[in-house]
DNA sequence: CATCATGATGATAATGATTATCATTATCCA
DNA sequence: TGGATAATGATAATCATTATCATCATGATG
């Protein structure tokens, strides 16, 4: 069973920090990267219960935070809803079109947008680190 | 004491909905529009305590929601921090550069950005209603 | 102006998401 | 293999926001 790319990165991060490798961590990472949509901790927890007997909700939450810290997961938070997580591969970036009717996330990326944002920041003496663009509206299926 | 423009709009909205005009509502609107930064409900509450004896926290929260509904206030929510509110005059729109060190909000607006976003949405068969762009980084003063 | 139906308020409890705690278990280095 | 200690899982705590409800205030009515 050869490690996937993200799994290797996770192991490396864990080793560097003097943390320990556990079955739970392995399964949480695997489940996140297998998920086809933006999942909540709870949804991930429900998926994992059938794979890892006795796994706890707190462990899922904790490790989603850990994955976020090492750049393998990203959090998407809409208002006061529960946070959703998506796997992050490399340095790729995308923004979201979020349908207010069905809740679907459409992922988009436009280099012109990114460039404009950088220019806007620098014009204000601002050093940008990251950004979040969310466009809310109605998707094609719900129109 | 002649009503300010937003006050008149607020009164109109209240009348249309069959709601009632109260001293608390008047003072909450006034305090919000007098505030020079993006305030939390708690900060507004603290300001209002000295103007309206006995005012309750819940009343401030409730009426910030009401103001939001009628387009006179806008909520800015960062992660799990408490929501911040700013007065909204007309249909103007702006985005935020948010300093991760001092928490300052810099307001920006670029028509090219807005246009690009619209194009991006429509290219995906998406009908945009509103959007939120937040750029996180370090401001000039904190550099 | 007095009445009164009902919306608004204020104190407090409830809710919901996330984090902290802690006894127990599992990891992994010497 | 033993042992220091990180991780887990169950649960409590926290924090922002909302709901509840007794009481008060508004404003339409006559
Ligand atoms: Mn995404
Ligand atoms: Mn603003
Ligand atoms: Zn949709
Ligand atoms: Zn700053």
XYZ file of C-alpha atoms (C1' of nucleotides) and ligand atoms in Angstrom:
350
model
C 0.000 0.000 0.000
C 1.959 2.982 -1.288
C 1.212 6.389 0.173
C -0.642 8.909 -1.897
C 1.001 12.263 -2.429
C -0.987 14.075 0.268
C -0.476 11.193 2.651
C 3.273 11.509 2.246
C 3.084 15.243 2.857
C 0.986 14.649 5.946
C 3.466 12.106 7.312
C 6.288 14.536 6.719
C 4.510 17.352 8.523
C 3.689 15.050 11.414
C 7.288 13.903 11.693
C 8.670 17.418 11.562
C 6.397 18.551 14.364
C 7.220 15.587 16.545
C 3.653 14.359 16.307
C 2.574 10.765 15.928
C 1.094 8.831 13.087
C -2.221 7.209 13.877
C -4.796 5.152 12.051
C -7.340 7.902 12.663
C -5.177 10.531 10.995
C -4.589 8.320 8.019
C -8.280 7.598 7.601
C -9.349 11.213 8.068
C -6.955 12.410 5.403
C -8.027 9.610 3.101
C -11.728 10.306 3.618
C -11.281 14.014 3.000
C -9.429 13.444 -0.255
C -11.975 10.861 -1.364
C -14.877 13.200 -0.774
C -16.347 14.696 -3.888
C -17.843 17.764 -2.271
C -17.144 20.266 0.472
C -17.841 18.301 3.610
C -18.521 19.291 7.182
C -16.700 17.677 10.093
C -19.917 15.903 10.919
C -20.334 14.476 7.443
C -16.772 13.275 7.498
C -17.361 11.794 10.933
C -20.355 9.837 9.657
C -18.310 8.488 6.772
C -15.466 7.505 9.069
C -17.553 5.695 11.656
C -17.929 2.732 9.348
C -14.205 2.569 8.662
C -12.716 3.282 12.061
C -14.594 1.652 14.915
C -15.086 3.975 17.834
C -13.651 7.082 16.225
C -14.668 10.283 17.991
C -16.068 13.505 16.636
C -13.420 15.563 18.416
C -10.681 13.639 16.672
C -12.125 14.516 13.295
C -12.393 18.184 14.201
C -8.905 18.306 15.670
C -7.328 16.697 12.658
C -9.165 18.839 10.173
C -7.528 21.743 11.957
C -4.187 20.006 11.765
C -4.636 19.378 8.058
C -5.511 23.007 7.624
C -2.352 24.081 9.398
C -0.163 22.056 7.097
C -1.928 23.230 3.963
C -3.675 19.978 3.079
C -7.178 21.175 3.819
C -9.047 24.389 3.396
C -11.995 25.660 5.338
C -14.978 27.324 3.721
C -17.241 29.100 6.133
C -20.554 30.643 5.153
C -22.152 32.852 7.773
C -22.905 30.870 10.898
C -23.235 27.534 9.179
C -20.856 24.791 10.159
C -17.491 24.943 8.471
C -16.910 22.883 5.351
C -13.607 21.432 4.326
C -12.021 20.509 1.044
C -8.749 18.791 0.210
C -6.024 21.058 -1.026
C -3.471 19.821 -3.525
C -0.376 21.931 -3.901
C -0.626 25.682 -4.133
C -3.618 25.787 -6.429
C -6.273 28.307 -5.591
C -9.876 28.793 -6.530
C -12.849 30.868 -5.537
C -16.487 29.870 -5.150
C -19.808 30.574 -6.750
C -22.310 29.538 -4.107
C -25.907 28.773 -5.002
C -28.317 30.165 -2.437
C -31.000 27.681 -3.488
C -29.235 24.318 -3.575
C -26.048 25.154 -1.713
C -23.843 23.919 -4.524
C -20.278 25.221 -4.803
C -18.902 25.977 -8.235
C -15.156 26.407 -8.282
C -13.660 29.102 -10.461
C -10.292 30.647 -11.066
C -9.320 33.606 -13.211
C -5.749 34.882 -13.235
C -6.987 38.348 -14.210
C -8.969 38.491 -10.989
C -5.989 37.442 -8.938
C -3.819 40.026 -10.625
C -6.325 42.816 -10.096
C -6.607 41.938 -6.437
C -2.871 42.035 -5.977
C -2.690 45.413 -7.650
C -5.509 46.747 -5.523
C -3.796 45.597 -2.351
C -0.439 47.031 -3.260
C -2.005 50.338 -4.274
C -3.078 50.584 -0.644
C 0.309 49.658 0.790
C -1.175 46.346 1.752
C 0.745 43.059 1.601
C -1.782 40.367 0.682
C -1.376 36.855 2.047
C -4.593 35.181 1.030
C -8.068 36.102 0.043
C -11.575 34.831 -0.082
C -13.991 35.580 -2.900
C -17.466 34.174 -2.693
C -20.147 35.033 -5.206
C -23.663 34.232 -4.055
C -26.552 33.762 -6.430
C -28.462 31.148 -8.369
C -26.816 28.337 -10.292
C -27.879 27.170 -13.746
C -29.772 24.166 -12.405
C -31.783 26.282 -10.007
C -32.453 29.187 -12.365
C -34.657 67.629 14.857
C -35.054 66.654 11.204
C -34.596 63.039 10.249
C -31.416 62.002 8.521
C -31.735 60.203 5.231
C -31.222 56.726 6.685
C -33.567 57.513 9.526
C -36.296 58.364 7.058
C -35.670 55.132 5.172
C -35.815 53.209 8.419
C -39.102 54.809 9.405
C -40.524 53.973 6.002
C -39.489 50.352 6.234
C -40.918 50.107 9.724
C -44.221 51.599 8.628
C -44.508 49.339 5.605
C -43.988 46.248 7.702
C -46.483 47.323 10.326
C -43.737 47.565 12.915
C -43.428 50.252 15.553
C -41.107 53.137 15.968
C -39.199 53.116 19.234
C -36.558 55.193 20.918
C -34.262 52.177 20.915
C -34.531 51.745 17.164
C -33.843 55.391 16.572
C -30.780 55.357 18.811
C -29.409 52.115 17.402
C -29.597 53.421 13.855
C -28.072 56.716 14.928
C -25.223 55.050 16.802
C -24.433 52.757 13.894
C -24.265 55.623 11.429
C -22.153 57.664 13.832
C -19.627 54.905 14.277
C -16.399 55.401 12.444
C -15.409 51.749 12.243
C -16.927 48.330 11.803
C -18.544 47.685 15.161
C -19.759 44.578 16.900
C -23.191 44.370 18.504
C -21.449 44.455 21.849
C -19.508 47.612 21.045
C -22.702 49.304 19.893
C -24.422 48.102 23.027
C -21.710 49.689 25.179
C -22.058 52.958 23.312
C -25.820 52.900 23.629
C -25.965 52.162 27.350
C -25.030 55.741 28.123
C -27.684 57.126 25.804
C -30.604 54.820 26.427
C -31.010 53.821 30.032
C -31.741 50.146 30.467
C -31.329 49.151 26.855
C -30.794 45.422 26.400
C -28.214 43.538 24.388
C -30.878 41.492 22.636
C -32.557 44.619 21.371
C -29.340 45.765 19.740
C -28.821 42.388 18.094
C -32.417 42.168 16.930
C -32.376 45.607 15.403
C -29.052 45.137 13.682
C -30.736 42.215 11.968
C -33.699 44.395 11.109
C -31.418 47.081 9.697
C -29.689 44.429 7.670
C -32.985 43.240 6.242
C -33.896 46.690 5.028
C -30.486 47.355 3.544
C -29.306 49.945 6.038
C -26.631 47.810 7.629
C -24.181 45.239 6.400
C -22.598 42.411 8.303
C -18.944 41.496 8.005
C -18.071 38.151 9.501
C -14.528 36.860 9.841
C -14.217 33.212 10.786
C -15.786 32.577 14.166
C -15.305 36.074 15.473
C -18.354 38.075 16.388
C -20.072 39.768 13.507
C -19.262 43.377 12.750
C -21.672 45.857 11.264
C -21.325 48.942 9.153
C -23.870 51.482 7.968
C -24.911 51.159 4.357
C -25.834 54.202 2.351
C -27.621 53.525 -0.904
C -26.429 50.821 -3.228
C -22.735 51.523 -2.893
C -20.487 48.527 -2.546
C -16.960 47.938 -1.360
C -14.670 45.105 -0.461
C -12.195 44.791 2.398
C -8.491 44.505 2.923
C -8.198 43.075 6.421
C -4.984 43.391 8.399
C -4.172 40.212 10.278
C -2.008 42.115 12.742
C -4.103 45.101 13.821
C -7.506 44.024 12.525
C -7.970 47.198 10.538
C -10.394 47.200 7.600
C -9.406 49.086 4.477
C -12.280 49.647 2.092
C -11.670 49.318 -1.611
C -13.670 49.295 -4.779
C -12.606 48.636 -8.337
C -15.154 48.499 -11.158
C -12.850 46.240 -13.147
C -13.026 43.676 -10.375
C -16.782 43.856 -10.249
C -17.015 43.442 -13.995
C -14.667 40.463 -14.045
C -16.672 38.781 -11.337
C -19.899 39.249 -13.221
C -18.347 37.799 -16.354
C -16.984 34.842 -14.436
C -20.371 34.106 -12.941
C -22.228 34.338 -16.199
C -19.663 32.149 -17.937
C -20.770 29.449 -15.514
C -24.477 30.004 -16.031
C -24.595 31.566 -12.602
C -26.776 34.545 -11.718
C -24.861 36.565 -9.135
C -26.748 38.442 -6.435
C -23.975 39.624 -4.166
C -20.433 38.769 -3.347
C -17.836 39.037 -0.662
C -14.177 39.687 -1.313
C -11.819 39.829 1.618
C -8.093 40.132 1.189
C -6.084 39.227 4.274
C -2.558 40.404 4.863
C -0.527 43.148 6.494
C -1.389 46.812 6.281
C 1.133 49.594 5.709
C 1.226 50.571 9.370
C 1.969 47.043 10.486
C 4.452 46.188 7.760
C -57.708 61.836 25.550
C -58.414 56.954 27.305
C -58.575 52.264 25.788
C -56.410 48.246 24.381
C -54.568 44.856 20.925
C -50.261 43.690 19.996
C -45.485 44.666 18.754
C -41.085 45.666 21.328
C -38.178 45.302 25.018
C -35.019 43.312 28.484
C -33.584 39.495 31.300
C -32.468 35.141 30.779
C -32.423 30.498 28.901
C -31.546 27.789 24.918
C -29.106 26.603 20.902
C -25.449 25.200 17.882
C -20.739 25.101 16.473
C -16.258 24.704 18.067
C -12.806 24.027 21.562
C -11.026 22.480 26.144
C -10.567 18.945 29.579
C -9.134 14.628 31.260
C -8.836 9.728 32.002
C -7.315 6.165 29.086
C -4.940 4.232 25.139
C -1.474 4.037 21.524
C 2.801 5.451 19.542
C 7.590 5.228 18.997
C 12.315 6.211 20.586
C 16.002 4.697 23.613
C 10.463 -4.104 25.389
C 9.545 -0.041 28.606
C 8.187 4.186 29.355
C 7.535 9.141 28.291
C 4.056 11.397 26.264
C 1.123 12.418 22.287
C -3.551 11.116 20.694
C -7.956 9.623 21.365
C -12.855 9.640 22.770
C -16.404 11.056 25.912
C -17.980 14.897 27.736
C -18.009 19.551 29.554
C -17.103 24.269 28.577
C -17.182 28.249 25.730
C -18.805 31.724 22.774
C -21.862 34.022 19.567
C -26.364 34.231 18.394
C -31.236 33.293 18.821
C -35.546 32.015 21.325
C -38.580 32.603 25.172
C -41.605 35.103 27.985
C -43.306 38.388 31.307
C -43.814 43.176 31.089
C -43.890 47.634 28.832
C -44.845 50.934 25.133
C -46.817 52.158 20.814
C -50.292 53.840 18.004
C -54.830 52.928 15.928
C -59.397 53.583 17.293
C -63.421 55.804 19.023
Mn -13.716 24.539 -3.351
Mn -16.615 48.286 5.165
Zn -28.321 25.696 -7.239
Zn -2.461 46.536 10.433
